[in-house]
Short mmCIF file of C-alpha atoms in Angstrom, two decimals:
data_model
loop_
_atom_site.label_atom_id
_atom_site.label_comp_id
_atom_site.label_asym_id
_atom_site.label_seq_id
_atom_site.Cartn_x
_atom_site.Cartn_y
_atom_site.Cartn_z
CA UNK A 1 338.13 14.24 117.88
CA UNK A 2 339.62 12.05 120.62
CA UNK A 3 338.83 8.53 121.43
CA UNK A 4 339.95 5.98 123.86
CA UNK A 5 342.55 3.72 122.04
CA UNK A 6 339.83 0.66 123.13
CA UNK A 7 336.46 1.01 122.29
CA UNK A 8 333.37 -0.80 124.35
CA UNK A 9 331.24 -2.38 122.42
CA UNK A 10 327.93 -2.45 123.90
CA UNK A 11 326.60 -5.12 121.61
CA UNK A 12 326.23 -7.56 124.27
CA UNK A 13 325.42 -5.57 127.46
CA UNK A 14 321.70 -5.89 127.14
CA UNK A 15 318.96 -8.11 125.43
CA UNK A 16 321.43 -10.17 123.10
CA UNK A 17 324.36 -10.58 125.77
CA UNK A 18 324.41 -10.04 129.44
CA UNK A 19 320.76 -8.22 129.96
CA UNK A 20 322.81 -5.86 132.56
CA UNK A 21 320.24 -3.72 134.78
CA UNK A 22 320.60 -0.17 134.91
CA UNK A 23 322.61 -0.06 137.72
CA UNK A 24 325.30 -2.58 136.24
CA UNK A 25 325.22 -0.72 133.00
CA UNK A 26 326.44 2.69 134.88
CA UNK A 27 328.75 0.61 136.99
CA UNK A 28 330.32 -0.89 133.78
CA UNK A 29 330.12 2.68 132.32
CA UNK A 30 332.19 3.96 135.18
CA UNK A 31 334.98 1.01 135.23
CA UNK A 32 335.60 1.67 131.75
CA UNK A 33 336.03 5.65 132.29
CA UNK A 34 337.91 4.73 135.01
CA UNK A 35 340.32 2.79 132.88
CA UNK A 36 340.38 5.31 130.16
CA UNK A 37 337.86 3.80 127.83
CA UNK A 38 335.60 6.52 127.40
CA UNK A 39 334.13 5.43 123.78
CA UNK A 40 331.16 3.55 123.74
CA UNK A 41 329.89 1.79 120.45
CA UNK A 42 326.71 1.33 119.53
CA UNK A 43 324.14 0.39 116.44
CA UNK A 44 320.48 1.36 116.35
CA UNK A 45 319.75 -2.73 115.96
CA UNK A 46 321.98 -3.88 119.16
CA UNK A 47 319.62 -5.96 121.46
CA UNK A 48 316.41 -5.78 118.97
CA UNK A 49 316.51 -1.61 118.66
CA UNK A 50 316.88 -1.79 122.50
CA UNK A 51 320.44 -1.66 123.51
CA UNK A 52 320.70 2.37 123.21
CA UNK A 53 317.35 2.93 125.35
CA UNK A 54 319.11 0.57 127.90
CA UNK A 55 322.34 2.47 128.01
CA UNK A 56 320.52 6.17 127.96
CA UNK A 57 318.32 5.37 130.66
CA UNK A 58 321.68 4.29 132.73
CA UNK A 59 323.62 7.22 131.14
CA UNK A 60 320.97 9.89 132.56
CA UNK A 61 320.81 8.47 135.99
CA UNK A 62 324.90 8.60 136.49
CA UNK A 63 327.11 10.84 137.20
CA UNK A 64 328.78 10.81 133.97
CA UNK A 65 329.79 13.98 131.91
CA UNK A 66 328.29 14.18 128.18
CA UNK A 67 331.75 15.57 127.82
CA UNK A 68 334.18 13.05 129.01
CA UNK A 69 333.27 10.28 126.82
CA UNK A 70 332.23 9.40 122.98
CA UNK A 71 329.47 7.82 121.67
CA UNK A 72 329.46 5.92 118.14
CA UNK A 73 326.24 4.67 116.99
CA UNK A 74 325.31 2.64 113.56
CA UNK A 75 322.19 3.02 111.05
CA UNK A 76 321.08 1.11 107.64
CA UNK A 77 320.07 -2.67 109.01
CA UNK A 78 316.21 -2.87 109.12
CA UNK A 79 315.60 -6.24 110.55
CA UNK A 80 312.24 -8.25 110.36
CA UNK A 81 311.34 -8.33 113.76
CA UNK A 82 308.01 -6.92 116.02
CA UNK A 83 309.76 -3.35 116.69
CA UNK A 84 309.86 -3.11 113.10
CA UNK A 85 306.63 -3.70 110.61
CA UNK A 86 309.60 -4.84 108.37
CA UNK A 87 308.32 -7.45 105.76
CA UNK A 88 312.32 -8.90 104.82
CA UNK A 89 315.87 -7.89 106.10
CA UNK A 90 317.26 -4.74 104.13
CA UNK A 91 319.53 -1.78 104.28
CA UNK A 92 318.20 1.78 104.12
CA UNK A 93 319.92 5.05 103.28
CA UNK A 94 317.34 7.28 102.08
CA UNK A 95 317.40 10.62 102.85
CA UNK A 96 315.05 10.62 105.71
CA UNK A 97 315.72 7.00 106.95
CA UNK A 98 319.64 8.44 108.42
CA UNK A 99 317.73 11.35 109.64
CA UNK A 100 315.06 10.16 111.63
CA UNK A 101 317.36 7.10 112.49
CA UNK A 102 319.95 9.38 114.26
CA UNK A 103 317.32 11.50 115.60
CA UNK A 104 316.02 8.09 117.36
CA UNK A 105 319.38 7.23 118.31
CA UNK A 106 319.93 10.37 119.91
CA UNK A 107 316.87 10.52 122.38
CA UNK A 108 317.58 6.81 123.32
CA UNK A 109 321.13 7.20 124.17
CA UNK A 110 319.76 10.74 125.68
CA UNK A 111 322.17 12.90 124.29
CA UNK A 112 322.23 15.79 121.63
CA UNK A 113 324.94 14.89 119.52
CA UNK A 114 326.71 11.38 117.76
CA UNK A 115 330.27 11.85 117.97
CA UNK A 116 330.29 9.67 115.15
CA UNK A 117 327.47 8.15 113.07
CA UNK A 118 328.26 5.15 111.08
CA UNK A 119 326.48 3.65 108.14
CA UNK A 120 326.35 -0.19 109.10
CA UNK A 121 326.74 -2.05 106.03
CA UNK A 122 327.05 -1.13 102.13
CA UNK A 123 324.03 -1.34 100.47
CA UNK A 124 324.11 -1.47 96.59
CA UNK A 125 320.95 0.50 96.20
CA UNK A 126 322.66 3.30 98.44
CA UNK A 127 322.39 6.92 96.82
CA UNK A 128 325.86 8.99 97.61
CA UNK A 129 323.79 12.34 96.96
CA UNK A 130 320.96 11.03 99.18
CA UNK A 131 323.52 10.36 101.98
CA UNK A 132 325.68 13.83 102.22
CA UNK A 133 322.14 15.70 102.01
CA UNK A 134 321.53 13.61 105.26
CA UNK A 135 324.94 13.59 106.78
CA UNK A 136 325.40 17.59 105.92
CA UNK A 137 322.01 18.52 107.38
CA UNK A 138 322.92 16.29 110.58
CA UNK A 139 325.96 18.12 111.21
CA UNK A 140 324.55 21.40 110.05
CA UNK A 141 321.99 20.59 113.30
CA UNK A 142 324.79 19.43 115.63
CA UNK A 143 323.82 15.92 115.63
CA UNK A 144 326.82 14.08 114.22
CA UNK A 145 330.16 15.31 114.34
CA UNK A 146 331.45 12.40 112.89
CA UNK A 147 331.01 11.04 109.84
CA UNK A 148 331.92 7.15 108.68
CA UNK A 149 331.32 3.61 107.54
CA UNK A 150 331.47 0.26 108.29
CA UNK A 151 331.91 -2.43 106.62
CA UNK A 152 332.87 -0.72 103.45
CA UNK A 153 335.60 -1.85 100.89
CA UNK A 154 337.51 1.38 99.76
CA UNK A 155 336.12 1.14 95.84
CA UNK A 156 332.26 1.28 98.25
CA UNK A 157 334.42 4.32 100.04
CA UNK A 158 335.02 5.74 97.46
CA UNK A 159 331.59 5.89 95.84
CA UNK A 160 330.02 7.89 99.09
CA UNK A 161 333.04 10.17 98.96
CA UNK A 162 332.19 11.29 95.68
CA UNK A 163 329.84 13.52 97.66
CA UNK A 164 330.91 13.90 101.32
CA UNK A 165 333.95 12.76 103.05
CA UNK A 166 333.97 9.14 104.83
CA UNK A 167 336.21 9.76 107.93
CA UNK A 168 336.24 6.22 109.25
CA UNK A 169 335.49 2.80 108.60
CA UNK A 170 334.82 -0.22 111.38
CA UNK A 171 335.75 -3.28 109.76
CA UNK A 172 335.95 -7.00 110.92
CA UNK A 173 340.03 -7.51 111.48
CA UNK A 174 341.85 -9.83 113.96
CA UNK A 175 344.19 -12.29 113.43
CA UNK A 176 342.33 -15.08 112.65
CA UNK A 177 340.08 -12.84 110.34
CA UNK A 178 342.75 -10.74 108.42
CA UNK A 179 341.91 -10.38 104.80
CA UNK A 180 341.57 -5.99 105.34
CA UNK A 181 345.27 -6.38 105.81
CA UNK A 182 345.31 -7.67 101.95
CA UNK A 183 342.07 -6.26 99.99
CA UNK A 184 343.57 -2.20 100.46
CA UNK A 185 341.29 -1.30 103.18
CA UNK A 186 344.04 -0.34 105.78
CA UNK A 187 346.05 0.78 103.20
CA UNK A 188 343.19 2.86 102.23
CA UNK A 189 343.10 3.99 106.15
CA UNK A 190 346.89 4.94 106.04
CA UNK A 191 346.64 6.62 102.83
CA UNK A 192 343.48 9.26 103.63
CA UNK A 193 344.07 9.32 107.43
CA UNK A 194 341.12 7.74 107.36
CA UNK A 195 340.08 5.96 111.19
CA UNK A 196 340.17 2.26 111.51
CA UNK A 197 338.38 0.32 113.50
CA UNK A 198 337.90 -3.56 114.40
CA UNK A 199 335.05 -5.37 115.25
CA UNK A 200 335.70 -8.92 116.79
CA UNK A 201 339.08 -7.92 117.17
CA UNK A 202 339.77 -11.59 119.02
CA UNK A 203 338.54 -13.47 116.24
CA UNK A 204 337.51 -16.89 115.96
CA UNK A 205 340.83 -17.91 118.44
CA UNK A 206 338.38 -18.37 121.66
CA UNK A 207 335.25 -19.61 119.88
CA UNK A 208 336.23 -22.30 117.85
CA UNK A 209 338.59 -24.90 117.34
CA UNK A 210 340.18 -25.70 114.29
CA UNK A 211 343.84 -26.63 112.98
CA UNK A 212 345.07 -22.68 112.62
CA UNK A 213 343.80 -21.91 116.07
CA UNK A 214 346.22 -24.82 117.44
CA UNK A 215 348.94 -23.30 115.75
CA UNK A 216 348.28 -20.18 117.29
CA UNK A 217 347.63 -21.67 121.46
CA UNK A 218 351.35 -23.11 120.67
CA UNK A 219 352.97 -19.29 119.60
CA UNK A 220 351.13 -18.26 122.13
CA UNK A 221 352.13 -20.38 124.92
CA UNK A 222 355.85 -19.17 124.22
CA UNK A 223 354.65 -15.85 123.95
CA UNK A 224 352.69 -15.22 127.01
CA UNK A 225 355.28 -16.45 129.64
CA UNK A 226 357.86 -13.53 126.97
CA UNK A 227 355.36 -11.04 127.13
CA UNK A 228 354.06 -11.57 130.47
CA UNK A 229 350.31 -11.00 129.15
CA UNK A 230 347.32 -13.28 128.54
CA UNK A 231 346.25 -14.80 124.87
CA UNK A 232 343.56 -12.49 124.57
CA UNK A 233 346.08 -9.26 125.13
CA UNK A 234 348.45 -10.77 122.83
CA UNK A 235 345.65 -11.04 120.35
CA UNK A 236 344.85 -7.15 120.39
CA UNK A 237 348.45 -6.57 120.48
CA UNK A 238 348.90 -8.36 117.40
CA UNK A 239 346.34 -5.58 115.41
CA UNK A 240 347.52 -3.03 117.37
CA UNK A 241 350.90 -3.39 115.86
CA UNK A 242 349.55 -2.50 112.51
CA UNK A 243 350.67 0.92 111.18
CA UNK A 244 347.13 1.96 109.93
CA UNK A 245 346.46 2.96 114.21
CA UNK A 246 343.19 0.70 114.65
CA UNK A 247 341.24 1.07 117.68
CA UNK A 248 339.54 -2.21 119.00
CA UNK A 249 335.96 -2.33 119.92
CA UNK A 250 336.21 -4.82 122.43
CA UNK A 251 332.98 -7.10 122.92
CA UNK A 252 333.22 -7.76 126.43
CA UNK A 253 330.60 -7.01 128.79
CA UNK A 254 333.18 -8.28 131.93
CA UNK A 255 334.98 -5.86 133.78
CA UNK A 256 338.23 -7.94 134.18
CA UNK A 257 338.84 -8.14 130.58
CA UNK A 258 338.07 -5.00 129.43
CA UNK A 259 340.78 -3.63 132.10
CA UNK A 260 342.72 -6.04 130.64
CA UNK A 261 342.09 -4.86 126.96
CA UNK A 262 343.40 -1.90 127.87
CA UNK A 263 346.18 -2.74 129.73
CA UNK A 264 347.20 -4.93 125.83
CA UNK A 265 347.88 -1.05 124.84
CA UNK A 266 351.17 -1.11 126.21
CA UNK A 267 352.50 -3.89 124.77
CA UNK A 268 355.04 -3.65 122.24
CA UNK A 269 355.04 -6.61 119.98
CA UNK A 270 357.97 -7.38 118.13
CA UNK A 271 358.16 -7.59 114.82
CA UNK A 272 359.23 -11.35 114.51
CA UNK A 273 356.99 -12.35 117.05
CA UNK A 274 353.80 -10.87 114.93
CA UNK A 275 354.83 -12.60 111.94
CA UNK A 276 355.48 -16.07 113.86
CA UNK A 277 351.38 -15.54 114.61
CA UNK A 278 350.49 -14.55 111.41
CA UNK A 279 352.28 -17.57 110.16
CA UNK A 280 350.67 -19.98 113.05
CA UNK A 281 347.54 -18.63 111.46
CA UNK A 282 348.04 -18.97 107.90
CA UNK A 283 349.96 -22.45 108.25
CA UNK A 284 352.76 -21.14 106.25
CA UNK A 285 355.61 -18.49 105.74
CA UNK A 286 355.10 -15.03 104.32
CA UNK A 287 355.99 -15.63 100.23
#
């Protein structure tokens, strides 16, 4: 299965971020393919269980071939809110939930298949039997080709692949927010070819200030003008150094920077210069 080495994140293109119309959803759709990012991301919960019926709706009235892109879509959050006649926040896995989930997913986003389906978040009451009777019978159907996690530790991996095999995991990782690099879970990517992905893949660097992200504007102030790039490239060049191959699911509802997320794909960071960040960021040397 191919996907574009940047993934869109469609998290805030509708109720929760930008509220884009149709018509600037399928022109957003269209810069991306345009710029070869032709995976989309989504989660049943994105925009209040709205964010795939947005994005359907502007799927069906483009031009766009089912073909020439990927979509990703999440299940297991049940949040207490009117769509739901949920009583508290929870995760569900059962059997049925993943099934009629996806089958929701599928006739919001209009579309017959997942490429991949994600479960969103561990849940300790999960069942591994439960979820490869649901996963096997959704790719039995042709409804999921793809089968991963995210959020997952690899001992949590390890539990659902007792039954069925876990082919990718989406997992928070950017500079700023590095501790996959450390608890095995990219090693656990590089050791089962397992797919990586990163959510919030610029960190905390733009969104907060604190005493590590000073250290960091100063590397990077050396580093742009070397690289000739822009902080936020040199941020998802700084994962996309990492052996374990992760593909960024870029946030950004702006044209401009997600051209410019992909354009980060051809920078080759050296190896000094990554760990002068990592040490900006962790206000010491490596041991």
């Amino acid at each position: 299965m191919k996907y574009s080495r940047i993934i869109a994140g469609t998290m805030t293109w509708g109720k929760w971020g930008k509220q884009h119309s149709t018509v600037e959803m399928i022109s957003l759709m269209n810069h991306c393919i345009e710029n070869n990012i032709t995976t989309f991301d989504h989660a049943d919960i994105y925009g209040d269980y709205t964010n795939e019926e947005d994005f359907g709706k502007a799927f069906k009235e483009s031009a766009i071939k089912r073909e020439d892109i990927q979509l990703i879509s999440k299940c297991g959050i049940q949040f207490d809110v009117k769509e739901r006649s949920n009583r508290v926040k929870h995760y569900d896995y059962d059997k049925e939930y993943i099934i009629a989930s996806v089958e929701r997913s599928l006739k919001m986003l209009q579309t017959d298949h997942l490429d991949m389906l994600l479960l969103h978040r561990p849940s300790p009451l999960m069942n591994p039997s439960e979820i490869a009777e649901a996963i096997e019978k959704l790719k039995n159907d042709g409804k999921i080709r793809q089968f991963g996690v995210s959020n997952f530790t690899p001992s949590q991996i390890e539990l659902i692949e007792k039954e069925i095999q876990v082919e990718a995991n989406q997992v928070e990782y950017s500079l700023s927010s590095n501790g996959v690099m450390n608890d095995g879970t990219l090693d656990d990517s590089l050791a089962y070819d397992r797919m990586v992905m990163s959510w919030s893949p610029l960190g905390s660097y733009f969104r907060e200030e604190s005493k590590a992200n000073a250290r960091i504007k100063k590397v990077l102030a050396v580093l742009t003008k070397k690289y000739n790039a822009t902080e936020d490239q040199l941020l998802l060049a700084w994962i996309l150094k990492h052996p374990s191959y992760v593909y960024p699911v870029v946030g950004t509802a702006t044209p401009k920077r997600l051209k410019m997320a992909m354009d980060a794909v051809s920078i080759e960071m050296e190896v000094q210069d990554w760990f002068l960040l990592l040490e900006a960021n962790e206000g010491h040397q490596v041991a």
